[in-house]
Coordinates of C-alpha atoms in Angstrom, one line a residue:
X1 CA -57.7 -16.3 -26.3
X2 CA -55.9 -13.3 -26.6
X3 CA -55.2 -13.9 -23.0
X4 CA -53.7 -17.3 -24.0
X5 CA -51.6 -16.1 -26.4
X6 CA -50.1 -13.6 -24.5
X7 CA -49.3 -16.1 -21.7
X8 CA -47.6 -18.3 -24.1
X9 CA -45.6 -15.2 -25.5
X10 CA -44.7 -14.5 -21.9
X11 CA -43.4 -18.2 -21.4
X12 CA -41.5 -18.2 -24.5
X13 CA -39.8 -14.6 -23.4
X14 CA -39.0 -15.8 -20.2
X15 CA -38.0 -19.3 -21.5
X16 CA -35.2 -17.2 -24.1
X17 CA -34.2 -15.2 -21.0
X18 CA -33.3 -18.1 -19.4
X19 CA -31.4 -20.0 -21.9
X20 CA -29.5 -16.8 -22.7
X21 CA -29.0 -16.6 -19.1
X22 CA -27.4 -20.0 -18.8
X23 CA -25.6 -19.4 -22.2
X24 CA -24.1 -16.3 -20.3
X25 CA -23.0 -18.2 -17.4
X26 CA -21.5 -21.0 -19.4
X27 CA -19.8 -18.3 -21.5
X28 CA -18.0 -16.6 -18.3
X29 CA -17.2 -19.5 -17.0
X30 CA -15.5 -20.4 -20.3
X31 CA -14.2 -17.0 -20.2
X32 CA -12.5 -17.6 -16.7
X33 CA -11.2 -20.8 -17.0
X34 CA -9.1 -19.1 -19.9
X35 CA -7.0 -17.5 -17.2
X36 CA -4.8 -20.8 -15.6
X37 CA -4.5 -21.3 -11.7
X38 CA -0.8 -21.1 -11.2
X39 CA 1.4 -22.7 -8.5
X40 CA 5.0 -21.9 -7.2
X41 CA 6.7 -24.6 -5.5
X42 CA 9.7 -22.8 -4.2
X43 CA 12.6 -25.0 -2.0
X44 CA 15.7 -23.6 -0.4
X45 CA 19.0 -23.6 -1.0
X46 CA 19.3 -26.3 -3.7
X47 CA 21.8 -27.4 -6.6
X48 CA 20.7 -29.6 -9.5
X49 CA 23.6 -31.7 -9.2
X50 CA 21.7 -33.4 -6.1
X51 CA 18.1 -33.9 -7.8
X52 CA 17.6 -37.1 -9.5
X53 CA 15.8 -35.7 -12.9
X54 CA 19.1 -34.0 -13.2
X55 CA 21.0 -37.1 -13.3
X56 CA 22.0 -37.5 -9.6
X57 CA 21.3 -41.2 -9.2
X58 CA 21.9 -41.4 -5.4
X59 CA 19.2 -38.7 -4.7
X60 CA 15.6 -39.6 -4.0
X61 CA 13.1 -37.1 -5.4
X62 CA 10.6 -39.3 -7.1
X63 CA 7.9 -36.4 -6.8
X64 CA 10.1 -33.9 -8.2
X65 CA 10.9 -35.9 -10.8
X66 CA 7.8 -37.0 -11.9
X67 CA 7.0 -33.4 -12.7
X68 CA 9.9 -33.1 -14.6
X69 CA 8.9 -36.2 -16.6
X70 CA 5.2 -34.6 -17.2
X71 CA 6.6 -31.4 -17.8
X72 CA 9.4 -29.2 -19.1
X73 CA 13.2 -29.3 -17.5
X74 CA 15.6 -26.5 -17.5
X75 CA 19.2 -26.9 -17.4
X76 CA 20.6 -23.4 -17.7
X77 CA 18.3 -22.0 -15.1
X78 CA 19.8 -19.2 -12.6
X79 CA 19.3 -17.8 -9.4
X80 CA 20.1 -14.0 -9.6
X81 CA 22.1 -14.2 -6.8
X82 CA 23.8 -16.5 -4.2
X83 CA 21.8 -15.6 -0.6
X84 CA 18.1 -15.9 -0.1
X85 CA 17.1 -12.1 0.3
X86 CA 18.6 -10.8 -2.9
X87 CA 17.4 -13.5 -5.1
X88 CA 13.7 -13.1 -3.4
X89 CA 14.4 -9.0 -4.3
X90 CA 14.6 -10.1 -7.8
X91 CA 12.1 -12.5 -8.0
X92 CA 9.5 -10.1 -6.4
X93 CA 10.3 -6.9 -7.9
X94 CA 11.4 -8.3 -11.7
X95 CA 14.4 -6.2 -11.1
X96 CA 18.3 -6.9 -10.6
X97 CA 19.4 -6.3 -7.3
X98 CA 22.4 -4.1 -8.6
X99 CA 20.1 -1.6 -9.5
X100 CA 18.1 -1.3 -6.8
X101 CA 20.6 -1.6 -3.9
X102 CA 19.4 -4.8 -2.7
X103 CA 22.0 -7.2 -3.5
X104 CA 23.2 -7.1 0.3
X105 CA 21.7 -10.1 2.5
X106 CA 18.7 -8.8 4.9
X107 CA 19.1 -5.3 4.3
X108 CA 16.8 -2.3 4.3
X109 CA 17.0 0.3 1.8
X110 CA 14.4 1.9 0.1
X111 CA 13.1 1.6 -3.3
X112 CA 10.8 3.7 -5.9
X113 CA 7.5 3.6 -5.1
X114 CA 6.7 2.5 -8.7
X115 CA 8.4 -1.1 -8.0
X116 CA 6.1 -3.3 -7.0
X117 CA 5.7 -6.7 -5.7
X118 CA 4.6 -8.2 -9.2
X119 CA 1.6 -10.2 -7.7
X120 CA -0.1 -7.1 -7.3
X121 CA -0.4 -6.5 -11.2
X122 CA -2.2 -10.0 -10.3
X123 CA -4.9 -8.9 -8.5
X124 CA -5.2 -6.1 -11.0
X125 CA -6.0 -9.0 -13.5
X126 CA -8.7 -10.7 -10.7
X127 CA -6.3 -13.5 -9.6
X128 CA -6.4 -14.5 -6.2
X129 CA -2.8 -14.0 -4.9
X130 CA -1.4 -16.0 -1.5
X131 CA 1.9 -16.7 -0.4
X132 CA 2.8 -19.3 2.0
X133 CA 4.6 -18.1 4.3
X134 CA 8.2 -16.5 3.8
X135 CA 8.6 -13.2 2.2
X136 CA 12.1 -12.1 2.9
X137 CA 12.1 -9.7 0.1
X138 CA 15.1 -7.2 1.4
X139 CA 13.3 -4.2 1.0
X140 CA 12.5 -0.8 3.3
X141 CA 9.0 -0.8 4.7
X142 CA 8.5 -4.5 4.4
X143 CA 5.0 -4.9 5.9
X144 CA 3.4 -2.3 3.3
X145 CA 5.3 -3.6 0.6
X146 CA 4.1 -7.3 1.1
X147 CA 0.6 -6.3 2.2
X148 CA 0.0 -4.4 -1.4
X149 CA 1.5 -7.5 -3.1
X150 CA -0.6 -10.1 -1.2
X151 CA -4.3 -10.7 -0.7
X152 CA -3.0 -12.8 1.9
X153 CA 0.7 -13.9 3.1
X154 CA 0.7 -15.9 6.2
X155 CA 1.0 -19.6 7.3
X156 CA -2.1 -20.2 6.6
X157 CA -2.2 -18.9 3.2
X158 CA -3.5 -20.8 -0.1
X159 CA -5.8 -21.2 -2.9
X160 CA -8.5 -22.3 -0.5
X161 CA -9.2 -18.9 0.7
X162 CA -10.3 -17.4 -3.0
X163 CA -13.5 -16.5 -4.5
X164 CA -15.4 -19.3 -6.1
X165 CA -14.0 -19.8 -10.0
X166 CA -11.9 -17.0 -9.1
X167 CA -8.5 -17.8 -10.9
X168 CA -4.9 -18.2 -8.3
X169 CA -1.6 -17.6 -8.4
X170 CA -0.1 -19.3 -4.8
X171 CA 3.3 -19.5 -4.0
X172 CA 4.4 -22.2 -1.3
X173 CA 8.2 -22.2 0.3
X174 CA 9.5 -25.1 1.2
X175 CA 12.2 -25.0 4.2
X176 CA 13.5 -28.2 4.3
X177 CA 16.0 -28.1 2.3
X178 CA 17.3 -24.8 4.0
X179 CA 21.2 -24.5 5.2
X180 CA 20.0 -24.5 8.6
X181 CA 19.0 -28.2 8.0
X182 CA 21.9 -29.6 5.9
X183 CA 24.7 -27.8 7.7
X184 CA 24.0 -25.0 10.5
X185 CA 22.1 -26.3 13.2
X186 CA 23.1 -29.1 15.2
X187 CA 22.9 -32.5 14.3
X188 CA 20.8 -33.1 17.1
X189 CA 18.2 -30.7 15.8
X190 CA 18.4 -32.4 12.7
X191 CA 17.9 -35.7 14.1
X192 CA 14.8 -34.4 15.3
X193 CA 13.2 -32.0 12.4
X194 CA 14.6 -34.2 9.4
X195 CA 15.5 -37.8 10.1
X196 CA 12.6 -37.9 12.3
X197 CA 10.1 -37.4 9.6
X198 CA 11.7 -40.1 7.2
X199 CA 11.0 -43.7 7.4
X200 CA 14.3 -45.7 7.4
X201 CA 13.5 -46.5 3.9
X202 CA 13.8 -42.8 3.0
X203 CA 16.7 -42.2 4.6
X204 CA 20.2 -42.2 2.9
X205 CA 23.0 -43.8 4.1
X206 CA 26.4 -42.4 4.6
X207 CA 28.1 -44.6 2.2
X208 CA 25.4 -44.4 -0.3
X209 CA 26.2 -41.2 -2.6
X210 CA 29.2 -39.9 -4.2
X211 CA 31.4 -36.8 -2.2
X212 CA 31.5 -33.5 -4.4
X213 CA 35.4 -33.7 -5.0
X214 CA 35.9 -30.2 -3.1
X215 CA 35.1 -31.9 0.1
X216 CA 37.7 -34.8 1.8
X217 CA 35.9 -38.3 1.6
X218 CA 36.2 -39.0 5.0
X219 CA 33.3 -40.9 7.7
X220 CA 33.2 -37.5 9.6
X221 CA 32.3 -35.2 6.2
X222 CA 30.2 -38.1 5.1
X223 CA 27.7 -38.1 8.4
X224 CA 27.6 -34.0 7.7
X225 CA 27.0 -34.2 4.0
X226 CA 24.3 -37.0 4.2
X227 CA 22.2 -34.3 5.5
X228 CA 21.8 -32.7 2.1
X229 CA 20.0 -35.5 0.5
X230 CA 18.2 -36.3 3.5
X231 CA 16.6 -32.7 3.8
X232 CA 16.0 -32.9 -0.1
X233 CA 14.3 -35.8 0.6
X234 CA 12.0 -34.6 3.3
X235 CA 11.7 -31.7 0.8
X236 CA 10.4 -33.7 -2.0
X237 CA 7.8 -35.3 0.6
X238 CA 6.3 -32.4 1.6
X239 CA 5.9 -30.9 -2.2
X240 CA 4.1 -34.5 -2.8
X241 CA 1.5 -33.8 0.0
X242 CA 0.7 -30.5 -1.1
X243 CA 0.2 -31.5 -5.0
X244 CA -2.0 -34.5 -3.1
X245 CA -4.4 -31.4 -1.7
X246 CA -4.2 -29.6 -5.1
X247 CA -5.6 -32.9 -6.6
X248 CA -8.0 -33.3 -4.0
X249 CA -9.4 -30.2 -4.3
X250 CA -9.6 -31.3 -8.5
X251 CA -7.4 -28.4 -9.5
X252 CA -4.3 -30.0 -11.5
X253 CA -6.2 -29.9 -14.6
X254 CA -6.4 -26.1 -14.5
X255 CA -3.0 -25.4 -12.9
X256 CA 0.5 -25.0 -14.2
X257 CA 3.1 -25.4 -11.8
X258 CA 6.3 -23.9 -11.2
X259 CA 9.3 -26.0 -9.0
X260 CA 12.6 -24.1 -8.6
X261 CA 15.0 -23.3 -5.8
X262 CA 16.2 -20.2 -5.0
X263 CA 19.5 -20.5 -5.2
X264 CA 22.5 -23.1 -5.3
X265 CA 23.1 -25.8 -2.3
X266 CA 23.1 -24.7 1.1
X267 CA 26.9 -25.9 1.7
X268 CA 30.4 -24.6 1.9
X269 CA 31.2 -23.2 -1.3
X270 CA 28.0 -22.9 -3.0
X271 CA 25.6 -20.7 -1.4
X272 CA 27.1 -17.2 -0.8
X273 CA 29.6 -17.8 -3.7
X274 CA 29.7 -16.2 -7.3
X275 CA 30.5 -19.1 -9.3
X276 CA 28.2 -22.1 -11.2
X277 CA 27.4 -24.1 -7.7
X278 CA 26.0 -20.8 -6.4
X279 CA 23.7 -19.7 -8.7
X280 CA 22.7 -22.7 -11.2
X281 CA 19.1 -23.9 -10.0
X282 CA 16.5 -27.1 -10.4
X283 CA 13.8 -25.4 -12.3
X284 CA 10.7 -27.1 -14.0
X285 CA 7.1 -26.3 -15.7
X286 CA 4.3 -28.4 -15.4
X287 CA 1.6 -28.0 -17.8
X288 CA -2.1 -29.6 -17.6
X289 CA -3.9 -30.8 -20.9
X290 CA -5.8 -27.7 -21.1
X291 CA -2.6 -25.4 -21.2
X292 CA 0.1 -27.0 -23.1
X293 CA 0.0 -24.4 -25.8
X294 CA 0.9 -22.4 -23.8
X295 CA 4.8 -24.3 -23.7
X296 CA 6.9 -23.1 -26.6
X297 CA 9.0 -26.2 -25.8
X298 CA 6.7 -29.0 -25.5
X299 CA 6.1 -31.2 -22.8
X300 CA 5.9 -34.6 -21.4
X301 CA 9.5 -34.5 -20.1
X302 CA 11.2 -32.2 -22.7
X303 CA 14.3 -31.1 -21.7
X304 CA 15.6 -27.5 -22.2
X305 CA 19.1 -25.5 -22.4
X306 CA 17.2 -22.3 -22.7
X307 CA 19.0 -19.6 -20.8
X308 CA 16.8 -18.3 -17.7
X309 CA 16.9 -16.0 -14.6
X310 CA 14.9 -14.9 -11.5
X311 CA 14.4 -11.5 -13.1
X312 CA 12.2 -13.3 -15.6
X313 CA 9.8 -14.5 -13.3
X314 CA 7.5 -11.2 -13.0
X315 CA 7.0 -10.3 -16.5
X316 CA 6.3 -13.6 -17.4
X317 CA 3.3 -13.9 -15.0
X318 CA 2.4 -10.7 -15.2
X319 CA 1.7 -11.1 -19.7
X320 CA 1.0 -14.4 -19.1
X321 CA -2.2 -13.0 -16.3
X322 CA -3.0 -10.5 -19.1
X323 CA -1.5 -7.4 -17.5
X324 CA 0.8 -5.0 -19.2
X325 CA 4.5 -5.5 -18.0
X326 CA 6.1 -2.7 -16.5
X327 CA 9.0 -0.6 -18.4
X328 CA 11.1 -1.4 -15.0
X329 CA 10.8 -4.9 -15.8
X330 CA 13.6 -6.1 -18.3
X331 CA 13.6 -9.6 -17.9
X332 CA 11.8 -12.0 -20.5
X333 CA 8.8 -12.9 -21.0
X334 CA 9.0 -17.1 -21.3
X335 CA 5.5 -18.1 -21.8
X336 CA 2.6 -17.0 -24.4
X337 CA 2.0 -15.0 -27.5
X338 CA 4.0 -12.3 -26.0
X339 CA 7.0 -14.2 -25.6
X340 CA 10.6 -12.7 -25.4
X341 CA 13.4 -13.8 -28.0
X342 CA 15.9 -16.4 -26.4
X343 CA 19.1 -14.7 -24.0
X344 CA 22.5 -15.8 -25.3
X345 CA 23.8 -14.8 -22.0
X346 CA 23.1 -13.6 -18.3
X347 CA 24.7 -11.2 -15.8
X348 CA 24.0 -12.5 -12.5
X349 CA 25.6 -11.1 -9.1
X350 CA 26.8 -11.9 -5.4
X351 CA 27.1 -9.2 -2.7
X352 CA 27.4 -9.5 1.0
X353 CA 26.1 -12.7 3.2
X354 CA 25.5 -11.9 6.8
X355 CA 28.8 -10.7 8.0
X356 CA 30.9 -11.8 4.8
X357 CA 31.3 -9.0 2.3
X358 CA 31.4 -9.5 -1.1
X359 CA 31.4 -8.1 -5.1
X360 CA 31.1 -10.8 -7.5
X361 CA 29.5 -10.3 -11.3
X362 CA 29.3 -13.1 -13.9
X363 CA 28.2 -13.9 -16.9
X364 CA 27.1 -17.3 -18.0
X365 CA 25.8 -18.7 -21.5
X366 CA 25.1 -21.5 -19.8
X367 CA 28.3 -24.0 -20.9
X368 CA 30.7 -21.1 -19.8
X369 CA 30.4 -19.2 -16.5
X370 CA 33.0 -16.2 -15.9
X371 CA 33.1 -14.3 -12.2
X372 CA 34.9 -11.2 -11.8
X373 CA 36.1 -11.4 -8.1
X374 CA 36.4 -7.5 -7.1
X375 CA 37.3 -8.3 -3.5
X376 CA 39.5 -11.0 -4.5
X377 CA 41.7 -10.9 -0.9
X378 CA 39.0 -12.7 0.6
X379 CA 38.7 -17.0 -0.2
X380 CA 35.5 -18.7 -1.1
X381 CA 35.6 -20.0 2.5
X382 CA 35.5 -16.4 3.7
X383 CA 34.2 -16.0 7.1
X384 CA 30.1 -16.2 7.4
X385 CA 29.2 -17.3 10.9
X386 CA 25.9 -18.7 9.5
X387 CA 28.9 -21.3 8.0
X388 CA 31.4 -21.3 10.8
X389 CA 28.9 -22.8 13.4
X390 CA 28.3 -25.7 11.0
X391 CA 30.1 -29.2 12.1
X392 CA 31.2 -29.7 8.2
X393 CA 33.0 -26.0 7.9
X394 CA 34.9 -27.0 11.6
X395 CA 35.8 -30.0 10.0
X396 CA 37.1 -28.5 6.7
X397 CA 39.5 -26.2 8.7
X398 CA 40.3 -28.9 10.7
X399 CA 41.6 -31.0 8.1
X400 CA 43.2 -27.8 6.6
X401 CA 45.2 -27.4 9.7
X402 CA 46.0 -31.0 9.9
X403 CA 47.5 -31.3 6.0
X404 CA 44.8 -33.7 4.9
X405 CA 43.3 -32.0 1.9
X406 CA 44.1 -32.1 -1.7
X407 CA 45.1 -29.1 -3.6
X408 CA 41.5 -28.6 -5.0
X409 CA 39.9 -28.9 -1.3
X410 CA 42.6 -26.5 -0.2
X411 CA 42.2 -23.8 -2.7
X412 CA 38.8 -22.8 -1.2
X413 CA 40.6 -21.3 1.8
X414 CA 43.2 -19.5 -0.5
X415 CA 42.6 -16.1 -1.7
X416 CA 40.8 -16.0 -5.2
X417 CA 42.1 -14.7 -8.5
X418 CA 40.6 -11.5 -10.1
X419 CA 38.5 -14.1 -12.4
X420 CA 37.1 -17.7 -13.0
X421 CA 36.6 -19.2 -16.1
X422 CA 34.8 -22.5 -15.8
X423 CA 33.7 -24.8 -18.3
X424 CA 30.7 -26.7 -16.8
X425 CA 29.9 -29.2 -19.7
X426 CA 33.4 -30.5 -18.9
X427 CA 33.9 -29.7 -15.4
X428 CA 30.7 -29.8 -13.3
X429 CA 32.6 -29.2 -10.0
X430 CA 34.7 -25.9 -11.3
X431 CA 38.1 -27.7 -10.3
X432 CA 39.9 -25.9 -13.2
X433 CA 40.1 -21.9 -14.0
X434 CA 40.7 -21.2 -17.7
X435 CA 41.6 -17.7 -17.5
X436 CA 45.2 -18.4 -18.2
X437 CA 44.3 -21.3 -20.7
X438 CA 45.6 -19.9 -24.2
X439 CA 42.9 -22.5 -26.0
X440 CA 39.7 -20.5 -24.1
X441 CA 41.3 -16.7 -24.6
X442 CA 38.7 -15.9 -27.2
X443 CA 35.4 -17.0 -24.8
X444 CA 37.4 -15.4 -22.1
X445 CA 37.9 -11.7 -24.2
X446 CA 34.1 -11.9 -25.0
X447 CA 32.4 -12.6 -21.5
X448 CA 34.7 -10.1 -20.2
X449 CA 33.0 -7.4 -22.7
X450 CA 29.8 -9.0 -22.0
X451 CA 30.4 -8.5 -18.2
X452 CA 31.9 -5.1 -18.9
X453 CA 29.1 -3.8 -21.3
X454 CA 26.1 -5.2 -18.8
X455 CA 27.6 -3.1 -15.7
X456 CA 28.3 -0.1 -17.1
X457 CA 24.7 -0.3 -18.8
X458 CA 23.0 -1.0 -15.2
X459 CA 25.3 1.7 -13.6
X460 CA 25.4 -1.2 -10.8
X461 CA 24.9 0.5 -7.3
X462 CA 26.6 -1.8 -5.5
X463 CA 30.0 -0.3 -6.6
X464 CA 29.1 2.2 -3.9
X465 CA 30.5 0.5 0.3
X466 CA 27.2 -0.7 1.8
X467 CA 27.6 2.6 3.8
X468 CA 26.8 4.8 1.3
X469 CA 23.9 3.0 0.3
X470 CA 22.7 3.6 4.0
X471 CA 23.3 7.0 3.5
X472 CA 21.4 7.3 0.4
X473 CA 18.4 5.4 2.0
X474 CA 17.4 8.2 4.6
X475 CA 16.5 10.6 1.8
X476 CA 16.2 8.5 -1.3
X477 CA 17.0 5.3 -3.4
X478 CA 20.0 3.9 -4.7
X479 CA 17.7 2.9 -8.1
X480 CA 17.6 6.7 -8.9
X481 CA 20.6 7.8 -7.1
X482 CA 22.9 5.4 -9.6
X483 CA 21.3 7.6 -12.9
X484 CA 22.7 10.6 -11.4
X485 CA 26.0 11.3 -13.1
X486 CA 27.2 14.3 -11.5
X487 CA 27.0 12.0 -8.2
X488 CA 27.7 8.9 -9.3
X489 CA 30.1 9.2 -12.6
X490 CA 29.5 5.4 -12.9
X491 CA 32.3 4.7 -16.1
X492 CA 34.8 6.5 -14.1
X493 CA 34.1 5.0 -11.1
X494 CA 34.1 1.4 -12.8
X495 CA 37.2 1.7 -14.6
X496 CA 39.1 2.4 -10.9
X497 CA 37.2 -0.7 -9.7
X498 CA 38.2 -2.7 -12.6
X499 CA 41.9 -2.4 -11.6
X500 CA 40.8 -4.4 -8.2
X501 CA 42.4 -7.8 -8.0
X502 CA 44.8 -7.2 -10.9
X503 CA 48.6 -7.1 -9.9
X504 CA 51.8 -5.7 -10.8
X505 CA 53.5 -2.5 -10.6
X506 CA 51.7 -0.1 -13.0
X507 CA 48.3 -1.3 -12.1
X508 CA 49.8 -0.3 -8.1
X509 CA 50.7 2.8 -9.5
X510 CA 47.7 3.5 -11.1
X511 CA 45.9 3.0 -7.7
X512 CA 47.5 4.9 -5.9
X513 CA 47.3 8.3 -8.1
X514 CA 43.5 7.4 -7.6
X515 CA 43.9 7.9 -4.0
X516 CA 43.8 11.9 -4.4
X517 CA 40.6 11.5 -6.6
X518 CA 38.2 14.5 -5.9
X519 CA 35.5 11.3 -6.1
X520 CA 35.5 9.5 -2.7
X521 CA 33.9 6.0 -5.0
X522 CA 36.8 6.0 -6.8
X523 CA 39.2 6.7 -3.7
X524 CA 37.2 3.8 -2.1
X525 CA 38.0 1.8 -5.4
X526 CA 41.4 2.5 -5.3
X527 CA 42.1 1.6 -1.9
X528 CA 40.2 -1.8 -2.4
X529 CA 42.5 -2.7 -5.4
X530 CA 45.3 -1.8 -3.1
X531 CA 44.2 -4.4 -0.4
X532 CA 44.5 -7.2 -3.0
X533 CA 47.9 -6.2 -3.6
X534 CA 51.0 -7.9 -2.5
X535 CA 52.6 -6.7 0.5
X536 CA 56.1 -6.2 -0.8
X537 CA 54.7 -4.5 -3.8
X538 CA 53.1 -1.6 -1.7
X539 CA 56.2 -1.0 0.7
X540 CA 57.1 2.1 -1.8
X541 CA 53.8 3.6 -1.5
X542 CA 53.7 3.4 2.4
X543 CA 53.3 7.3 2.6
X544 CA 50.5 7.8 0.7
X545 CA 48.4 4.9 2.4
X546 CA 49.2 6.0 5.7
X547 CA 47.9 9.3 5.0
X548 CA 45.0 7.9 3.3
X549 CA 44.4 6.8 7.1
X550 CA 42.6 10.2 7.7
X551 CA 40.5 10.1 4.2
X552 CA 37.0 12.1 5.1
X553 CA 35.2 9.2 3.3
X554 CA 35.1 6.6 6.0
X555 CA 35.2 2.9 3.7
X556 CA 38.3 4.6 2.6
X557 CA 39.9 5.4 6.1
X558 CA 39.0 1.9 6.9
X559 CA 40.7 0.1 4.3
X560 CA 43.8 2.2 4.2
X561 CA 44.2 1.3 8.2
X562 CA 43.5 -2.4 7.2
X563 CA 46.7 -2.1 4.8
X564 CA 49.1 0.0 7.1
X565 CA 48.1 -2.4 9.9
X566 CA 48.8 -5.7 8.0
X567 CA 51.6 -4.2 6.0
X568 CA 53.4 -1.7 7.9
X569 CA 52.5 -2.7 11.4
X570 CA 51.1 0.8 11.8
X571 CA 50.3 1.7 15.6
X572 CA 48.0 4.3 14.2
X573 CA 46.2 2.2 12.0
X574 CA 46.0 0.0 15.3
X575 CA 44.0 2.8 16.9
X576 CA 41.9 3.9 14.2
X577 CA 40.6 0.4 13.8
X578 CA 39.6 0.1 17.1
X579 CA 37.6 3.3 16.9
X580 CA 36.1 2.0 13.7
X581 CA 35.5 -1.3 15.2
X582 CA 33.5 0.6 17.9
X583 CA 31.8 2.9 15.6
X584 CA 27.8 3.5 15.8
X585 CA 27.6 3.2 12.2
X586 CA 27.3 -0.5 11.5
X587 CA 28.4 -0.3 8.0
X588 CA 31.4 1.0 9.3
X589 CA 32.1 -1.2 12.2
X590 CA 31.5 -4.4 10.4
X591 CA 33.7 -3.3 7.2
X592 CA 36.9 -3.1 10.1
X593 CA 35.8 -6.2 12.1
X594 CA 35.7 -7.9 9.0
X595 CA 39.2 -7.0 7.7
X596 CA 40.3 -8.0 11.1
X597 CA 39.4 -11.3 10.6
X598 CA 42.2 -11.6 7.7
X599 CA 45.2 -10.1 9.9
X600 CA 48.0 -12.4 10.7
X601 CA 48.1 -10.9 14.0
X602 CA 44.9 -11.0 15.5
X603 CA 46.0 -10.3 19.3
X604 CA 45.5 -6.7 20.1
X605 CA 42.0 -6.4 19.1
X606 CA 40.8 -9.0 21.1
X607 CA 39.6 -7.0 24.0
X608 CA 37.9 -4.3 21.3
X609 CA 36.4 -7.3 20.0
X610 CA 34.8 -8.8 23.2
X611 CA 34.0 -5.2 24.5
X612 CA 32.3 -4.6 20.9
X613 CA 30.1 -8.0 21.1
X614 CA 28.9 -6.4 24.1
X615 CA 27.6 -3.1 23.1
X616 CA 23.9 -2.5 23.0
X617 CA 22.3 -1.6 19.6
X618 CA 24.9 -4.0 17.7
X619 CA 23.3 -5.5 14.7
X620 CA 23.4 -9.1 13.3
X621 CA 26.1 -8.8 11.3
X622 CA 28.3 -7.3 13.6
X623 CA 28.0 -9.5 16.5
X624 CA 28.5 -12.3 14.2
X625 CA 31.8 -10.8 12.9
X626 CA 32.8 -10.5 16.4
X627 CA 32.2 -14.2 17.1
X628 CA 33.9 -15.3 14.1
X629 CA 37.1 -13.2 15.1
X630 CA 36.6 -14.6 18.8
X631 CA 35.8 -18.1 17.4
X632 CA 39.0 -18.1 15.2
X633 CA 41.4 -17.8 18.7
X634 CA 38.8 -19.9 20.4
X635 CA 38.1 -17.9 22.4
X636 CA 34.3 -18.6 22.0
X637 CA 32.8 -22.1 20.5
X638 CA 32.0 -22.4 17.1
X639 CA 28.5 -23.6 17.4
X640 CA 24.6 -22.7 17.1
X641 CA 24.8 -21.6 20.6
X642 CA 27.1 -18.6 19.4
X643 CA 25.4 -17.9 16.3
X644 CA 25.2 -14.4 16.8

């Protein structure tokens, strides 16, 4: 009897243990499911104006449109840059490029060790993080940086490689809408890799869409521009295929989906340009039923005009997955209980793209976009080899030469003003610059101050020439250097830079006096500012500019030589520019050759440029600038075979 009771007791204890174990498993699984899976669908080079859910009735984007119909569509989402690698640098780190010095396209500069790719912090929260497959993060030690950020980053990466039950963060980059498809690769290439993947019903005909007004509406341009719609259509199709796999794996009901483009459309005047068309992106978040409570906007087709940009993504994901947001991430947390207050404006930026240097800083409140052009002597259609090899660019330059463009279309090839102010609500294509309109004086004044305040607060590293960023990166990083008041007295540097683009005798007098400043960065901005002045206004300062050709700081010497050659026809300047173009420092060589692209008389430099192109160890940018120079003169064809 005693034995029987003991056996019964043992069985009872075992049963209780089993039951508790089951409860524990259920509890553990329930706890695991509290962390959502997260899927990122990133597409290349696409503006919202060409996506169906943003009001374009000609677009064929049913998959994206359905995500928006069931999710949250953002009308004021912005890339922090206008070309891919700076944009991805801000996305992966959560830090503005102008703080890290990573705004120049495909540069290779050091950043501090404590700044990590944000998926690193998701790994600490138990997530399996995968990237398929583009990186292009624009930082030094890319291999090490990428390996630390991701469990897997490859063409085969995806949620399917995680442990059973492990939450995932998976990124998929779709390149079918990339600029190579929409304009830069040959039409034959486009036919083979884009059109051949679309059925006849899926293709858009060349008369079935409205042409943007900054392009001439001609059969030739329509043929070129149809590539945009068909490339986005193929992208939409590819997204649908991935979502089908998510459904088949029974993961849709536990996965939050983000969809967005990395910056504006891959066409002339959009990508690489510091205006709304370069920055604004389509952006949608889709929530499954179990995570709808995380959306502060609601779901099921809601539209929000809340301001967001790419620096917000990293802190949002770190917070959403249960991590602590690092102090260096200054963006907003968009979702969950730690959601940040809404922003009333954003600061955006664009710098060098391939062989086309630039520096534009922008403020937007969603409706108005204010841009400050610090190198306005170059037009919106500045020379960038990747654009020049495209049929659409050749067509535009041909129409310009033949006098076939209207005033707005011709303005793309003119020097830019120092400032742009556009009202996107009434002027989607940014045709009317409101800077001189008295009705918008208060808006202009407010946004000017916002921009100045943001730049001064950030101590923008890109107010150093790229030549300097390269030197700093040999032993340190721009992120920390910019905080050194003795070596980088930013308030004084910015005061000099703020003169650039302004014209008139008083401005020239001040810029001329700054040529003698002991700080090399101030002297640099003095000469860059003088480069934007009218030729006839500079004659009285010829002596000082000629003297600046011998400045010990090479970027100053290059720019002074450029002015002296273009304005004074100086033979000494010509000789110096030849030497600079051959320089072993690629930043100096590019600076000199880029200046030559805008000279009225290019003939004295033809032999030099032909020889520089053949020199060993010239980088992609220098070679691209050489080919642009030779292409302008008809010495080489502007075709993809001569892309670099």
